[in-house]
Coordinates of C-alpha atoms and ligand atoms in Angstrom, one line a residue:
X21 CA 0.0 0.0 0.0
X22 CA 2.8 2.5 0.9
X23 CA 6.5 2.4 1.8
X24 CA 7.1 0.2 5.0
X25 CA 3.3 -0.1 5.4
X26 CA 1.1 -3.2 4.9
X27 CA -2.7 -3.7 5.0
X28 CA -4.3 -6.8 6.5
X29 CA -7.8 -6.9 5.0
X30 CA -10.2 -9.5 6.5
X31 CA -12.7 -10.1 3.7
X32 CA -16.3 -10.6 4.7
X33 CA -18.1 -11.7 1.6
X34 CA -21.1 -13.2 3.3
X35 CA -22.0 -10.4 5.5
X36 CA -25.2 -9.1 4.0
X37 CA -26.1 -6.9 6.9
X38 CA -23.8 -4.6 8.9
X39 CA -24.5 -2.9 12.2
X40 CA -27.8 -4.7 11.9
X41 CA -29.8 -1.6 11.2
X42 CA -28.5 -0.9 7.7
X43 CA -29.0 -3.2 4.8
X44 CA -25.8 -4.0 3.0
X45 CA -25.4 -5.9 -0.2
X46 CA -21.8 -6.1 -1.0
X47 CA -20.2 -7.6 2.2
X48 CA -17.5 -5.7 3.9
X49 CA -13.8 -5.8 4.9
X50 CA -12.1 -5.1 8.2
X51 CA -8.7 -3.5 7.6
X52 CA -5.8 -3.2 9.9
X53 CA -2.3 -1.9 9.1
X54 CA 1.3 -2.4 10.0
X55 CA 3.8 0.5 9.8
X56 CA 7.5 -0.2 10.2
X57 CA 9.9 2.4 11.2
X58 CA 12.7 1.7 13.6
X59 CA 9.8 0.6 15.8
X60 CA 6.6 -1.1 14.6
X61 CA 3.0 0.0 14.9
X62 CA -0.2 -1.8 14.3
X63 CA -3.3 0.3 13.5
X64 CA -6.4 -1.5 14.8
X65 CA -7.1 -5.3 14.9
X66 CA -10.1 -7.0 13.4
X67 CA -13.5 -8.5 14.1
X68 CA -13.3 -11.4 16.6
X69 CA -14.8 -13.8 14.0
X70 CA -11.6 -13.5 12.0
X71 CA -9.4 -14.7 14.9
X72 CA -8.4 -17.9 13.0
X73 CA -7.2 -16.1 9.9
X74 CA -6.1 -12.6 11.2
X75 CA -3.8 -13.9 13.9
X76 CA -1.8 -16.3 11.7
X77 CA -1.6 -13.6 8.9
X78 CA -0.2 -11.1 11.4
X79 CA 2.3 -13.7 12.7
X80 CA 3.4 -14.4 9.1
X81 CA 4.2 -10.7 8.7
X82 CA 5.7 -9.9 12.1
X83 CA 6.5 -11.5 15.4
X84 CA 3.7 -10.0 17.5
X85 CA 6.3 -9.4 20.3
X86 CA 8.0 -7.0 17.9
X87 CA 4.9 -4.8 17.8
X88 CA 5.7 -1.8 19.9
X89 CA 2.5 0.2 19.6
X90 CA -1.1 -0.6 18.9
X91 CA -3.1 2.4 17.7
X92 CA -6.8 1.9 18.5
X93 CA -8.7 4.3 16.2
X94 CA -11.9 3.6 18.2
X95 CA -13.3 0.8 20.3
X96 CA -16.1 -0.6 18.1
X97 CA -15.9 -4.4 18.3
X98 CA -15.4 -5.0 14.6
X99 CA -12.0 -3.3 14.8
X100 CA -11.1 -4.0 18.4
X101 CA -12.3 -7.6 18.7
X102 CA -8.8 -9.1 18.8
X103 CA -7.0 -6.6 21.1
X104 CA -7.3 -9.2 23.9
X105 CA -5.6 -11.8 21.7
X106 CA -2.8 -9.4 20.8
X107 CA -2.2 -8.7 24.5
X108 CA -2.0 -12.4 25.1
X109 CA 0.8 -12.6 22.5
X110 CA 2.5 -9.4 23.5
X111 CA 1.5 -8.0 27.0
X112 CA 4.0 -5.2 26.6
X113 CA 2.5 -3.5 23.6
X114 CA 1.6 0.1 24.3
X115 CA -2.0 1.0 23.4
X116 CA -2.3 4.5 21.9
X117 CA -5.8 5.9 21.7
X118 CA -8.0 8.8 22.7
X119 CA -8.6 9.2 26.5
X120 CA -12.2 8.1 26.2
X121 CA -11.2 5.0 24.2
X122 CA -8.6 4.0 26.8
X123 CA -11.3 4.2 29.5
X124 CA -13.7 2.1 27.4
X125 CA -10.9 -0.5 26.8
X126 CA -10.3 -0.8 30.6
X127 CA -13.9 -1.7 31.0
X128 CA -13.8 -4.0 28.0
X129 CA -10.5 -5.9 28.5
X130 CA -10.5 -6.4 32.3
X131 CA -6.8 -6.7 32.4
X132 CA -3.9 -4.2 32.8
X133 CA -2.2 -2.9 29.7
X134 CA 0.3 -0.1 28.9
X135 CA -1.4 2.9 27.4
X136 CA -0.9 6.4 26.2
X137 CA -3.8 8.8 25.6
X138 CA -3.4 11.1 22.6
X139 CA -5.3 14.1 21.2
X140 CA -5.1 16.3 18.2
X141 CA -1.5 17.4 17.3
X142 CA 0.2 14.8 19.5
X143 CA 3.2 13.0 17.8
X144 CA 4.6 9.6 18.1
X145 CA 8.0 8.7 16.7
X146 CA 8.4 5.3 15.1
X147 CA 11.9 6.3 13.9
X148 CA 13.7 5.5 10.6
X149 CA 13.1 2.3 8.8
X150 CA 16.5 0.7 8.3
X151 CA 15.7 -0.6 4.8
X152 CA 13.9 2.4 3.2
X153 CA 15.6 5.1 5.2
X154 CA 12.2 6.7 5.7
X155 CA 11.3 8.3 9.0
X156 CA 7.8 7.4 10.2
X157 CA 6.4 10.0 12.6
X158 CA 2.7 9.6 13.5
X159 CA 0.5 12.5 14.2
X160 CA -3.0 12.1 15.7
X161 CA -6.2 14.0 15.0
X162 CA -9.3 13.9 17.2
X163 CA -12.3 13.0 15.1
X164 CA -15.0 12.5 17.8
X165 CA -18.3 11.0 16.6
X166 CA -16.9 9.6 13.3
X167 CA -18.8 7.4 14.0
X168 CA -17.8 6.6 17.6
X169 CA -17.3 9.2 20.3
X170 CA -13.7 8.0 20.9
X171 CA -12.4 8.1 17.3
X172 CA -8.9 9.4 16.3
X173 CA -7.3 9.6 12.9
X174 CA -3.6 8.8 12.5
X175 CA -1.3 10.5 9.9
X176 CA 2.1 9.0 8.9
X177 CA 4.4 11.9 8.0
X178 CA 6.7 9.4 6.3
X179 CA 4.2 8.2 3.7
X180 CA 1.4 10.7 3.7
X181 CA -1.1 8.0 4.6
X182 CA -4.1 9.0 6.8
X183 CA -5.6 6.2 8.7
X184 CA -9.3 7.1 9.3
X185 CA -10.9 3.7 10.2
X186 CA -14.7 4.2 9.8
X187 CA -14.6 7.7 8.2
X188 CA -14.4 7.6 4.4
X189 CA -15.1 3.9 4.5
X190 CA -17.6 1.8 2.7
X191 CA -19.0 -1.7 3.0
X192 CA -17.7 -3.2 -0.1
X193 CA -15.8 -6.5 -0.3
X194 CA -13.6 -7.2 -3.3
X195 CA -10.1 -8.5 -4.0
X196 CA -9.3 -5.0 -5.4
X197 CA -7.7 -3.2 -2.5
X198 CA -7.9 0.3 -4.0
X199 CA -10.4 2.8 -5.5
X200 CA -9.4 2.1 -9.1
X201 CA -13.0 2.0 -10.3
X202 CA -14.8 4.9 -8.5
X203 CA -18.2 4.4 -10.2
X204 CA -18.5 0.9 -8.9
X205 CA -17.9 1.9 -5.3
X206 CA -19.6 5.4 -5.3
X207 CA -23.1 4.2 -4.4
X208 CA -21.8 2.2 -1.4
X209 CA -19.6 5.2 -0.4
X210 CA -22.7 7.4 -0.4
X211 CA -24.9 4.9 1.4
X212 CA -22.4 4.4 4.1
X213 CA -22.0 8.2 4.6
X214 CA -25.7 8.6 4.8
X215 CA -26.1 5.9 7.4
X216 CA -23.1 6.4 9.6
X217 CA -21.5 9.8 9.0
X218 CA -24.4 12.1 8.0
X219 CA -26.0 12.2 11.5
X220 CA -22.7 13.8 12.7
X221 CA -22.2 16.2 9.7
X222 CA -20.8 19.0 11.9
X223 CA -18.1 16.6 13.3
X224 CA -17.3 15.5 9.7
X225 CA -16.6 19.2 8.8
X226 CA -14.5 19.7 11.8
X227 CA -12.4 16.6 11.0
X228 CA -12.0 17.8 7.4
X229 CA -10.8 21.1 8.7
X230 CA -8.2 19.4 10.8
X231 CA -7.1 17.3 7.8
X232 CA -6.5 20.6 5.9
X233 CA -3.6 21.3 8.3
X234 CA -1.7 18.2 7.3
X235 CA 1.1 18.6 4.8
X236 CA -0.3 16.3 2.0
X237 CA -2.5 13.3 2.1
X238 CA -1.4 10.6 -0.4
X239 CA -3.9 7.9 0.7
X240 CA -6.8 7.5 3.0
X241 CA -6.5 4.0 4.6
X242 CA -10.0 3.2 5.8
X243 CA -11.1 0.5 8.1
X244 CA -13.8 -0.8 5.7
X245 CA -13.6 -1.4 2.0
X246 CA -10.9 -0.4 -0.5
X247 CA -8.2 2.1 0.4
X248 CA -8.7 5.5 -1.2
X249 CA -5.8 6.7 -3.4
X250 CA -6.7 7.4 -7.0
X251 CA -9.6 9.8 -6.5
X252 CA -8.9 11.4 -3.1
X253 CA -10.1 14.9 -4.0
X254 CA -13.4 13.5 -5.1
X255 CA -14.0 11.5 -1.9
X256 CA -13.0 14.3 0.4
X257 CA -15.1 16.8 -1.6
X258 CA -18.1 14.5 -1.4
X259 CA -17.8 14.3 2.4
X260 CA -17.4 18.1 2.6
X261 CA -20.4 19.0 0.3
X262 CA -22.8 16.4 1.8
X263 CA -21.9 17.6 5.3
X264 CA -22.3 21.2 4.4
X265 CA -25.8 20.5 2.9
X266 CA -26.7 18.8 6.2
X267 CA -25.3 21.6 8.4
X268 CA -27.3 24.5 7.0
X269 CA -29.5 26.4 9.4
X270 CA -29.4 26.5 13.2
X271 CA -32.1 24.1 14.4
X272 CA -31.4 20.4 15.0
X273 CA -32.7 17.4 16.8
X274 CA -30.4 16.0 19.5
X275 CA -30.5 12.2 19.6
X276 CA -28.9 10.9 22.8
X277 CA -27.3 7.5 23.0
X278 CA -25.4 5.6 25.7
X279 CA -22.5 3.8 24.0
X280 CA -22.1 0.1 24.8
X281 CA -25.4 -0.1 26.6
X282 CA -27.9 -2.6 25.3
X283 CA -29.1 -1.8 21.8
X284 CA -28.9 1.9 22.4
X285 CA -26.4 2.7 19.7
X286 CA -28.0 1.0 16.7
X287 CA -31.4 2.2 17.7
X288 CA -30.3 5.8 18.1
X289 CA -28.6 5.6 14.7
X290 CA -31.7 4.3 13.0
X291 CA -33.8 7.2 14.5
X292 CA -31.0 9.6 13.4
X293 CA -30.8 8.2 9.9
X294 CA -34.6 8.6 9.6
X295 CA -34.6 12.2 10.7
X296 CA -31.6 13.1 8.5
X297 CA -33.6 11.9 5.4
X298 CA -35.6 15.1 6.0
X299 CA -33.9 18.5 5.9
X300 CA -33.7 18.7 9.7
X301 CA -30.2 18.4 11.1
X302 CA -29.3 15.8 13.6
X303 CA -26.7 15.7 16.4
X304 CA -25.9 12.4 18.0
X305 CA -24.8 12.8 21.6
X306 CA -23.2 10.0 23.6
X307 CA -24.3 10.5 27.2
X308 CA -21.2 8.5 28.4
X309 CA -18.6 10.4 26.6
X310 CA -19.7 14.0 26.2
X311 CA -18.3 16.7 28.4
X312 CA -21.1 18.1 30.8
X313 CA -20.7 21.7 29.5
X314 CA -21.0 20.6 25.9
X315 CA -23.9 18.4 26.8
X316 CA -25.8 21.3 28.4
X317 CA -25.2 23.4 25.3
X318 CA -26.1 20.7 22.8
X319 CA -29.3 19.6 24.6
X320 CA -30.4 23.1 25.6
X321 CA -30.1 24.5 22.1
X322 CA -31.9 21.6 20.3
X323 CA -35.3 22.0 18.9
X324 CA -36.2 18.4 19.8
X325 CA -34.5 15.9 22.0
X326 CA -34.7 12.1 21.8
X327 CA -33.6 10.1 24.9
X328 CA -32.9 6.5 25.6
X329 CA -34.3 4.8 28.7
X330 CA -31.0 4.6 30.7
X331 CA -30.0 1.8 33.0
X332 CA -31.9 1.6 36.3
X333 CA -28.5 1.7 38.1
X334 CA -26.1 3.8 36.0
X335 CA -22.5 4.2 37.1
X336 CA -21.5 7.5 38.7
X337 CA -20.3 9.4 35.6
X338 CA -23.2 8.3 33.5
X339 CA -25.7 9.2 36.3
X340 CA -24.1 12.6 36.5
X341 CA -24.4 13.1 32.7
X342 CA -28.0 12.0 32.7
X343 CA -28.8 14.5 35.4
X344 CA -27.0 17.2 33.4
X345 CA -29.0 16.3 30.3
X346 CA -32.4 16.3 32.1
X347 CA -31.5 19.7 33.7
X348 CA -30.8 21.1 30.2
X349 CA -34.3 20.3 28.9
X350 CA -36.9 23.0 28.7
X351 CA -40.6 23.4 28.0
X352 CA -40.2 24.8 24.5
X353 CA -38.7 21.6 23.3
X354 CA -40.3 18.5 21.9
X355 CA -38.9 15.5 23.7
X356 CA -39.3 11.7 23.2
X357 CA -37.9 8.5 24.6
X358 CA -37.0 5.2 23.1
X359 CA -36.4 2.0 25.0
X360 CA -32.7 1.1 24.9
X361 CA -33.4 -2.6 25.5
X362 CA -30.5 -2.9 27.8
X363 CA -32.0 -5.6 30.1
X364 CA -32.2 -3.4 33.2
X365 CA -33.7 -0.2 31.6
X366 CA -35.5 2.4 33.7
X367 CA -39.3 1.8 33.1
X368 CA -40.2 3.8 30.1
X369 CA -43.5 5.0 31.6
X370 CA -41.8 6.4 34.7
X371 CA -39.5 8.4 32.4
X372 CA -42.4 9.6 30.2
X373 CA -44.1 10.8 33.5
X374 CA -40.9 12.7 34.5
X375 CA -40.7 14.4 31.2
X376 CA -44.4 15.5 31.4
X377 CA -43.6 17.0 34.8
X378 CA -40.8 19.0 33.3
X379 CA -43.4 20.5 30.9
X380 CA -41.9 19.2 27.7
X381 CA -44.1 18.2 24.8
X382 CA -43.8 14.7 23.3
X383 CA -42.0 14.5 20.0
X384 CA -43.5 11.1 19.4
X385 CA -45.1 8.4 21.6
X386 CA -42.6 6.5 23.6
X387 CA -40.9 4.0 21.3
X388 CA -41.3 0.7 23.1
X389 CA -38.8 -1.9 22.1
X390 CA -39.2 -5.0 24.1
X391 CA -37.4 -7.4 21.9
X392 CA -33.9 -7.9 20.4
X393 CA -34.1 -5.6 17.5
X394 CA -34.7 -7.0 14.0
X395 CA -34.9 -5.3 10.6
X396 CA -38.5 -4.3 11.3
X397 CA -37.6 -2.7 14.6
X398 CA -35.0 -0.6 12.8
X399 CA -37.5 0.2 10.1
X400 CA -39.9 1.4 12.8
X401 CA -37.2 3.6 14.5
X402 CA -36.1 5.0 11.1
X403 CA -39.7 5.9 10.1
X404 CA -40.3 7.4 13.6
X405 CA -37.2 9.6 13.0
X406 CA -38.5 10.7 9.6
X407 CA -41.9 11.5 11.0
X408 CA -40.2 13.7 13.7
X409 CA -38.2 15.5 11.0
X410 CA -41.3 16.1 8.9
X411 CA -43.2 17.4 11.9
X412 CA -40.4 19.9 12.6
X413 CA -40.3 21.0 8.9
X414 CA -44.0 21.2 8.4
X415 CA -44.4 25.0 8.4
X416 CA -41.2 25.5 6.3
X417 CA -42.3 22.9 3.7
X418 CA -45.8 24.5 3.3
X419 CA -44.2 28.0 2.9
X420 CA -41.7 26.7 0.4
X421 CA -44.4 25.0 -1.7
X422 CA -46.5 28.1 -1.7
X423 CA -43.7 30.3 -2.7
X424 CA -43.6 29.1 -6.4
X425 CA -44.3 31.8 -8.9
X426 CA -47.9 31.3 -9.8
X427 CA -47.6 31.2 -13.6
X428 CA -44.6 28.8 -13.4
X429 CA -46.6 26.8 -10.9
X430 CA -49.6 26.4 -13.3
X431 CA -47.4 25.6 -16.2
X432 CA -45.5 23.0 -14.2
X433 CA -48.8 21.5 -13.2
X434 CA -49.5 20.6 -16.9
X435 CA -46.8 18.0 -16.6
X436 CA -48.8 14.8 -16.1
X437 CA -48.2 11.2 -15.5
X438 CA -49.8 7.8 -14.8
X439 CA -50.6 6.4 -11.4
X440 CA -48.5 3.6 -9.9
X441 CA -47.8 1.9 -6.7
X442 CA -44.1 1.1 -6.1
X443 CA -43.6 -1.9 -3.8
X444 CA -40.5 -3.4 -2.2
X445 CA -39.6 -6.1 0.2
X446 CA -36.2 -7.0 1.6
X447 CA -34.8 -8.9 4.7
X448 CA -38.0 -8.6 6.7
X449 CA -38.7 -5.0 5.6
X450 CA -41.4 -4.0 3.2
X451 CA -42.8 -0.7 2.0
X452 CA -45.0 0.9 -0.7
X453 CA -45.8 4.3 -2.1
X454 CA -48.1 5.9 -4.6
X455 CA -46.1 7.4 -7.5
X456 CA -46.9 9.5 -10.5
X457 CA -43.5 10.9 -11.4
X458 CA -42.6 7.8 -13.4
X459 CA -41.2 7.7 -17.0
X460 CA -39.8 5.2 -19.4
X461 CA -36.1 6.2 -19.8
X462 CA -34.5 3.5 -22.1
X463 CA -35.5 1.1 -24.8
X464 CA -32.6 -1.2 -24.7
X465 CA -32.2 -2.4 -22.0
X466 CA -35.7 -1.4 -21.0
X467 CA -35.4 1.2 -18.2
X468 CA -37.6 3.6 -16.2
X469 CA -37.0 6.5 -13.8
X470 CA -39.0 7.3 -10.7
X471 CA -38.6 10.5 -8.6
X472 CA -38.7 9.5 -5.0
X473 CA -38.8 12.2 -2.3
X474 CA -35.7 12.0 0.0
X475 CA -37.8 11.4 3.1
X476 CA -40.0 8.6 1.7
X477 CA -40.1 5.5 3.8
X478 CA -39.5 3.2 0.7
X479 CA -36.4 5.1 -0.2
X480 CA -34.3 2.8 2.1
X481 CA -35.3 -0.1 -0.1
X482 CA -34.3 1.5 -3.4
X483 CA -30.5 1.4 -3.2
X484 CA -28.4 0.5 -6.2
X485 CA -28.8 -3.3 -6.8
X486 CA -32.2 -3.5 -5.0
X487 CA -35.2 -5.1 -6.7
X488 CA -38.7 -3.6 -6.6
X489 CA -42.0 -3.8 -8.4
X490 CA -43.8 -1.0 -10.3
X491 CA -47.5 -1.7 -10.2
X492 CA -49.3 0.1 -12.9
X493 CA -52.9 1.1 -11.9
X494 CA -55.9 0.8 -14.1
X495 CA -58.1 3.7 -14.9
X496 CA -61.1 1.4 -14.1
X497 CA -60.2 0.5 -10.5
X498 CA -57.4 2.6 -9.2
X499 CA -59.4 4.5 -6.5
X500 CA -59.5 1.8 -3.7
X501 CA -55.7 1.2 -4.1
X502 CA -54.9 4.9 -4.0
X503 CA -57.1 5.3 -0.9
X504 CA -55.3 2.5 0.8
X505 CA -51.7 3.4 0.0
X506 CA -52.2 7.1 0.6
X507 CA -53.3 6.5 4.2
X508 CA -50.9 7.9 6.8
X509 CA -49.2 4.7 8.1
X510 CA -47.7 4.7 11.6
X511 CA -44.0 3.9 11.7
X512 CA -43.2 0.4 10.8
X513 CA -46.8 -0.5 9.9
X514 CA -47.5 -3.3 7.4
X515 CA -48.7 -1.4 4.4
X516 CA -50.0 -4.5 2.7
X517 CA -52.4 -5.6 5.4
X518 CA -55.8 -6.2 3.8
X519 CA -54.5 -5.8 0.2
X520 CA -54.8 -8.5 -2.4
X521 CA -51.4 -9.5 -3.5
X522 CA -50.0 -12.2 -5.8
X523 CA -47.1 -14.0 -4.1
X524 CA -43.9 -14.7 -5.9
X525 CA -45.0 -13.0 -9.1
X526 CA -41.8 -11.0 -9.3
X527 CA -38.6 -10.7 -7.2
X528 CA -38.3 -7.6 -5.1
X529 CA -41.8 -6.6 -4.2
X530 CA -45.4 -7.7 -3.9
X531 CA -47.5 -7.6 -7.1
X532 CA -50.9 -6.0 -6.5
X533 CA -53.6 -8.4 -7.7
X534 CA -55.8 -5.4 -8.9
X535 CA -53.1 -3.7 -10.9
X536 CA -53.4 -3.4 -14.6
X537 CA -49.8 -4.5 -15.2
X538 CA -46.5 -4.8 -13.3
X539 CA -42.8 -4.4 -14.0
X540 CA -40.1 -6.2 -12.0
X541 CA -37.2 -3.7 -11.8
X542 CA -33.6 -3.5 -10.5
X543 CA -32.1 -0.1 -9.4
X544 CA -29.0 0.8 -11.5
X545 CA -28.4 4.4 -10.6
X546 CA -29.5 7.1 -8.2
X547 CA -29.3 10.8 -9.2
X548 CA -29.7 13.7 -6.8
X549 CA -32.4 15.9 -8.2
X550 CA -33.3 18.7 -5.9
X551 CA -35.6 17.3 -3.2
X552 CA -36.1 13.9 -4.9
X553 CA -33.8 11.0 -5.8
X554 CA -34.2 10.1 -9.4
X555 CA -34.1 6.3 -9.3
X556 CA -33.1 4.8 -12.7
X557 CA -34.0 1.1 -12.9
X558 CA -33.7 -1.6 -15.5
X559 CA -36.9 -3.6 -16.1
X560 CA -36.3 -7.3 -15.9
X561 CA -39.8 -8.7 -16.1
X562 CA -43.4 -7.6 -16.7
X563 CA -46.9 -8.8 -17.4
X564 CA -50.3 -7.2 -18.3
X565 CA -53.4 -8.5 -16.6
X566 CA -55.9 -6.9 -19.0
X567 CA -54.8 -6.4 -22.6
X568 CA -57.5 -3.8 -23.3
X569 CA -57.1 -1.9 -20.1
X570 CA -55.8 1.6 -19.9
X571 CA -53.4 3.2 -17.4
X572 CA -54.9 5.5 -14.8
X573 CA -53.8 9.1 -15.7
X574 CA -53.1 11.8 -13.2
X575 CA -53.8 15.4 -14.3
X576 CA -52.9 18.3 -12.1
X577 CA -53.6 22.0 -12.1
X578 CA -50.5 23.1 -10.2
X579 CA -46.9 21.9 -9.9
X580 CA -46.5 22.5 -6.2
X581 CA -47.8 19.0 -5.3
X582 CA -48.1 15.6 -6.8
Ligands
FMN6 C1 -51.2 11.3 -6.9 C2 -49.9 11.2 -6.1 C3 -48.8 10.9 -6.7 C4 -47.6 10.8 -6.0 N1 -46.4 10.6 -6.6 C5 -45.2 10.5 -5.9 C6 -44.0 10.3 -6.5 O1 -43.9 10.2 -7.8 N2 -42.9 10.3 -5.8 C7 -42.9 10.5 -4.4 O2 -41.9 10.5 -3.8 N3 -44.1 10.6 -3.8 C8 -45.2 10.7 -4.5 N4 -46.4 10.8 -3.9 C9 -46.5 10.9 -2.4 C10 -46.5 9.6 -1.7 O3 -47.1 8.6 -2.4 C11 -47.2 9.5 -0.3 O4 -47.3 10.8 0.2 C12 -46.3 8.6 0.5 O5 -46.7 7.3 0.3 C13 -46.3 8.9 2.0 O6 -45.1 9.0 2.5 P1 -44.2 7.8 3.1 O7 -44.4 6.6 2.3 O8 -42.8 8.3 3.1 O9 -44.8 7.7 4.5 C14 -47.6 10.9 -4.6 C15 -48.8 11.2 -4.0 C16 -50.0 11.3 -4.7 C17 -51.3 11.6 -4.0

């Protein structure tokens, strides 16, 4: 990868879901790195499930007792899962990490280890590699919340490689170790950003600013997927522009989490992901790792706050931070709670009562999660988050829609379309939406486009490579289907209950028995078009139920609604 530097990539071809809450289609990799100066550093380990391959690979490359330093970029188990094994092989290795990460590791490893806490600007000398003559000096950059509270980046002044672990990563498994084919990996790079980095867009911008002070970055060595080298300006600019878009305006929703407690983290991220599909900003706040002053400011200034049910018996520091957070709430805010499902959670109703007494208004009904979360739990959390974002944006959206110039509005309204129901099902998640912004877009191969609002529930199931069904409604009988699918469904509701469907008629989504025709489609590209995604899909199958039937047509008078 670079002079005196080696990547150990654990390839996870099978993993079709990552972090449980986010669908993933292309597997993933867990990358760790060896840097050899006069002394040797290892950056991160791997997921514990790769113990049998990662340890021998490491031993082939270096005698573990010769590793002087282990840099822990953050403590998430998929990168820190083999730290205990490394300590068995070399109890003298010095662990270098952020202060918070070292504290987490003490709780996690239950054994003594040598450690050094680092922060932005701190340097660590590995010395000159005797073969290459290159001096390897490591510089650390704090990158909190990307996407764990304890994250640091590591820059090697000898090679210009920046080790960022989760940031700039993507879940993409291939033998190709570099970003040689950017178009193939771009959709996964975007999806990963949206799910894991977008909810902390402000922190992303801060990290990019810090990166700007480094001499020159030749490569970004990420913890997941290919290493970024050939198109670096593009990837960094993507992160910058997406984060700037998400950081516009002042108001935001504070979504609190308690790291390493129950299912708190993935649940909070699913809610955050849902909210950030709307144009409302999100700030994820770890109640364990946030400084009390910052906590008071972040919670106090938020337009809405979402809280987990904390443990019934929190440790001292957490208890203190929960108290700080509750004291920062005020009656102008919308506040909601979700169950963390940590086993010994505070009762959710007691907490709801306390919030009522504080005079806060509910942002949504308490989210009761009494089971180990599944895809449908995460879908529910995501849709709850989106509903909250839409609620906060309601007045602005109405104003924006009304602000269209009236003759333009009437002219735009003359653009007409058919009436369709898009359906999709995937890994225990399903969804549907009425659509009229649909057009044929290619003869060969047959292709269509659909404009899908960014905050649509079904958007999550329309990623590149996903299958779905376009049900074409008939002018004779479209009304009952429209009525059904235009209902306001509660988060996570089964949208097909009571609807006649033909099972197994097409891959990707239910076929409506009362539709005039259907097309089985596969998403090939997603384009950003203003406030909608333009989904381009190839049509792989199709059938007409009534040869004489005509498609329902949708005529509008104005262009400011569907
Ligand atoms: C006639 C009509 C056509 C619509 N066409 C589209 C469309 O093409 N794209 C879209 O994103 N939403 C469209 N909508 C809006 C959604 O169908 C509907 O509001 C949505 O199912 C509710 O949002 P949710 O699924 O995210 O909860 C249309 C709505 C109507 C009434």
